[in-house]
Tab-separated table of C-alpha atoms in Angstrom:
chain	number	residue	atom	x	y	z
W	1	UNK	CA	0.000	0.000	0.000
W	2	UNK	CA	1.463	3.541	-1.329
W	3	UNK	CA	0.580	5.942	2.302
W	4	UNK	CA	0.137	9.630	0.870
W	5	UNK	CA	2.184	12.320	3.673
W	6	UNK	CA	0.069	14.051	5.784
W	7	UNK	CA	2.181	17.122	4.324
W	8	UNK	CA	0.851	17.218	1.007
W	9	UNK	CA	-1.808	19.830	-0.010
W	10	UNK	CA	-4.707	19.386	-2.935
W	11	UNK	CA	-3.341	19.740	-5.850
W	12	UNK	CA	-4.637	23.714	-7.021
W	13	UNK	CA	-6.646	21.610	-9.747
W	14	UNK	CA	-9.144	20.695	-7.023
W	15	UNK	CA	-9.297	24.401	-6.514
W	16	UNK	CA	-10.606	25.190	-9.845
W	17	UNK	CA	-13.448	22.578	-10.040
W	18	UNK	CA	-15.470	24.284	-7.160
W	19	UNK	CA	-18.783	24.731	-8.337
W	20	UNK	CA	-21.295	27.343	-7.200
W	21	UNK	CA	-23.487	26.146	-4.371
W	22	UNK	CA	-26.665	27.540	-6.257
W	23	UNK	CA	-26.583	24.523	-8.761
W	24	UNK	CA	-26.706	22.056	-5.632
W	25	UNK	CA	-29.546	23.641	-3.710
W	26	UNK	CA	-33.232	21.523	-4.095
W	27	UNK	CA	-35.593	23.251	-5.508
W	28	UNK	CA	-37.484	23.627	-2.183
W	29	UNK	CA	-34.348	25.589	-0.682
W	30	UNK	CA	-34.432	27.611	-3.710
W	31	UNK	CA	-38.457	28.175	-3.635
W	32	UNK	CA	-37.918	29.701	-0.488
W	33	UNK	CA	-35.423	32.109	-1.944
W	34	UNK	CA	-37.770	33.575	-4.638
W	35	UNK	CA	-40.240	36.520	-4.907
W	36	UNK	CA	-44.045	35.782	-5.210
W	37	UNK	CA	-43.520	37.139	-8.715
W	38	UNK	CA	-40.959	34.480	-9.486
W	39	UNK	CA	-42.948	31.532	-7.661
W	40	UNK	CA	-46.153	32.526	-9.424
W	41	UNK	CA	-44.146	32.577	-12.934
W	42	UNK	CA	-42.329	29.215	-11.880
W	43	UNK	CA	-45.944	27.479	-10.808
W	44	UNK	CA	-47.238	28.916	-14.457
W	45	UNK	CA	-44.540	27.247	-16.245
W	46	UNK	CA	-42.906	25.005	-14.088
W	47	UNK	CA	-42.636	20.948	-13.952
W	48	UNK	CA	-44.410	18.666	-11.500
W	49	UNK	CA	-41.733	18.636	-8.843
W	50	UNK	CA	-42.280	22.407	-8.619
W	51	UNK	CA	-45.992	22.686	-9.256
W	52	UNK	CA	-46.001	19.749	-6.067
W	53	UNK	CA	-43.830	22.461	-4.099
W	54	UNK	CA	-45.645	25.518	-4.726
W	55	UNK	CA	-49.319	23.824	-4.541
W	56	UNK	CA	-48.109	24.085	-0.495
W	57	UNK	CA	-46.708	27.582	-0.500
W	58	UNK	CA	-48.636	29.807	1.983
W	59	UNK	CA	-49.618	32.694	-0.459
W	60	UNK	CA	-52.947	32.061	-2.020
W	61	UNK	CA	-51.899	33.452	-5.065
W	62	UNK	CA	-48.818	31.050	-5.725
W	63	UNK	CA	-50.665	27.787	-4.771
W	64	UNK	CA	-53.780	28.807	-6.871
W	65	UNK	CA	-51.386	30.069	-9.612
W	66	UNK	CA	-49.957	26.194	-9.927
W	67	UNK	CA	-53.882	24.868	-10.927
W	68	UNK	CA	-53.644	27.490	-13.941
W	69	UNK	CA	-50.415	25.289	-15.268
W	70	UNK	CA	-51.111	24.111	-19.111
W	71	UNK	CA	-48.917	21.055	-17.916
W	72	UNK	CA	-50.869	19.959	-15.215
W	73	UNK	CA	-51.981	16.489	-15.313
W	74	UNK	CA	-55.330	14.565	-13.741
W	75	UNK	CA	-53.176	12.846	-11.450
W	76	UNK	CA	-51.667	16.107	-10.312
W	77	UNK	CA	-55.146	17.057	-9.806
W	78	UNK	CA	-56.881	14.021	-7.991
W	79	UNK	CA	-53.565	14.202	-5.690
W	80	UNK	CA	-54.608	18.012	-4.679
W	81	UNK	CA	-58.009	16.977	-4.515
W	82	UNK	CA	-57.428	14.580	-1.926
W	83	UNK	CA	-55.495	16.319	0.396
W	84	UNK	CA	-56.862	18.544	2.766
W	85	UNK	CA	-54.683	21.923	1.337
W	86	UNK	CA	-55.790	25.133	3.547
W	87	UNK	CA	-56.347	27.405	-0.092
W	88	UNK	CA	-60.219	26.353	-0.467
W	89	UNK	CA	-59.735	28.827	-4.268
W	90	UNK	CA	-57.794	25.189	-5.477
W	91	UNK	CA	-60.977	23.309	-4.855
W	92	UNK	CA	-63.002	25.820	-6.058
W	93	UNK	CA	-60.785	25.903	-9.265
W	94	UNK	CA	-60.688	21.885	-9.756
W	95	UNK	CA	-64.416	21.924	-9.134
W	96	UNK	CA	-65.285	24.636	-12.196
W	97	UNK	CA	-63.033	23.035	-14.681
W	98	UNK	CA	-65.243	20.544	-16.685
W	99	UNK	CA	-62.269	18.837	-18.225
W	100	UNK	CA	-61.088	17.590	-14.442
W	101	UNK	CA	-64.768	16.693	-13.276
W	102	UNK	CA	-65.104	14.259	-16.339
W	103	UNK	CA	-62.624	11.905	-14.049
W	104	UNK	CA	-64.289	10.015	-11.826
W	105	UNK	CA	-61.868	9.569	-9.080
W	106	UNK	CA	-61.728	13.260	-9.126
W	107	UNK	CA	-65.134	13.263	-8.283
W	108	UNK	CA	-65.033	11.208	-6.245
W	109	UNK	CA	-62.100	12.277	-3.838
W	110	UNK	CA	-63.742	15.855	-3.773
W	111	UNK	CA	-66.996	14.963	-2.198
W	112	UNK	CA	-64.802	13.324	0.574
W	113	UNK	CA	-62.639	16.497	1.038
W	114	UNK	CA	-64.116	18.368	3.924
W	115	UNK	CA	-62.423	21.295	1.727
W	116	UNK	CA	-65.355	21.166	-1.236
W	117	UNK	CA	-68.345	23.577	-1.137
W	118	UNK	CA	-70.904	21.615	-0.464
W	119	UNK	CA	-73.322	22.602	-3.324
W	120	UNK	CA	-70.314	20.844	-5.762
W	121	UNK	CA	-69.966	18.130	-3.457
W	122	UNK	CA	-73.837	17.296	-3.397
W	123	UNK	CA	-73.468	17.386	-7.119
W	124	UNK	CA	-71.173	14.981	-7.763
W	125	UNK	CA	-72.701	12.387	-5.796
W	126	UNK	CA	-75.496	12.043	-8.452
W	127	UNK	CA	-72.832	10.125	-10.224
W	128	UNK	CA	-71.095	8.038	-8.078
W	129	UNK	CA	-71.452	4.154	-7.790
W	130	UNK	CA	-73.603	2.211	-5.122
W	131	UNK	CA	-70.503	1.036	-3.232
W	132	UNK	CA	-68.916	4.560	-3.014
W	133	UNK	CA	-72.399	5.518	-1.489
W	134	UNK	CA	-72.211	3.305	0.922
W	135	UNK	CA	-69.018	3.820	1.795
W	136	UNK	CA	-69.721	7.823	2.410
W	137	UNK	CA	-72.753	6.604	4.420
W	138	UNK	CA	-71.167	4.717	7.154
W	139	UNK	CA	-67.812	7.162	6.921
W	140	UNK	CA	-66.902	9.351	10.094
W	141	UNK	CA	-64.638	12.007	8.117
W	142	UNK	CA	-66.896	13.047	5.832
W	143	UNK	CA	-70.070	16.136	6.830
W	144	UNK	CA	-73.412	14.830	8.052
W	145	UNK	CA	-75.129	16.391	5.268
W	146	UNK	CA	-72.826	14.247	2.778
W	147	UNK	CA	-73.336	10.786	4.654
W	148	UNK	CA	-77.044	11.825	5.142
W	149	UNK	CA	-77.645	12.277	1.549
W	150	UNK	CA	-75.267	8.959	0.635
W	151	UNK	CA	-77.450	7.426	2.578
W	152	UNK	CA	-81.178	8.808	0.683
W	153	UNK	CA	-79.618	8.602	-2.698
W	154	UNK	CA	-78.843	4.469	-1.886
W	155	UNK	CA	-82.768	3.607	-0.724
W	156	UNK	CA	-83.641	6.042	-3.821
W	157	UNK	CA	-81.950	3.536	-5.950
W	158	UNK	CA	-82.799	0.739	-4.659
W	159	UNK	CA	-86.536	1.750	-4.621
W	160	UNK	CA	-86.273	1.956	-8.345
């Protein structure tokens, strides 16, 4: 085995290949270096890892700004709509866009977020299946007037 002194210096090579810290900070540590201009612009244009940063940013403008993304996908979407996010504009956003509420497990996930107005979430329970019915009936962390109305729209169906 070749031992290397304890005298010897790096060579001034090693000195040169620094690289600036900037390119080695995440993108959360540098999302909470921005402006609200820039994290606006970045959830306009940015890609999923950032859109799933800034959805959580407290300014109601940035996290709404991210549901406005052309890039957004419906799994982006049912994700958001199943977590309980404090910005109730993101549910109200997801619930107006028509494209989104085609998806059923969009539908679905925001009639059980305690988040969703519930005028949309009565609405969308007109179209979901028997056994998600039931399953809002008997649930505890859902609102009265949702498992009460699960419960009507299963003996109106089974009356028919």
């Amino acid at each position: 085995l070749d031992e290397v002194p304890e005298s010897e210096e790096p060579s001034e090579d090693y000195e040169e290949t620094e690289v600036d810290d900037e390119e080695f900070k995440s993108k959360y540590q540098l999302a909470q270096l921005m402006t609200v201009s820039d994290k606006i612009k970045m959830a306009l244009t940015g890609d999923k890892e950032w859109r799933g940063i800034l959805i959580k940013d407290s300014n109601k403008l940035v996290s709404s700004s991210v549901t406005k993304n052309p890039r957004i996908t419906d799994s982006e979407v049912l994700s958001i709509a199943k977590t309980s996010i404090q910005n109730d504009e993101i549910i109200r956003t997801i619930c107006s866009n028509k494209e989104w509420i085609k998806n059923y497990s969009i539908r679905k996930a925001l009639v059980e977020n305690s988040k969703t107005p519930l005028p949309h979430a009565l609405r969308f329970m007109a179209s979901l299946t028997e056994k998600d019915l039931a399953s809002l009936a008997k649930s505890k962390n859902v609102s009265s007037v949702i498992s009460t109305q699960a419960k009507r729209l299963i003996l109106n169906k089974n009356k028919k």
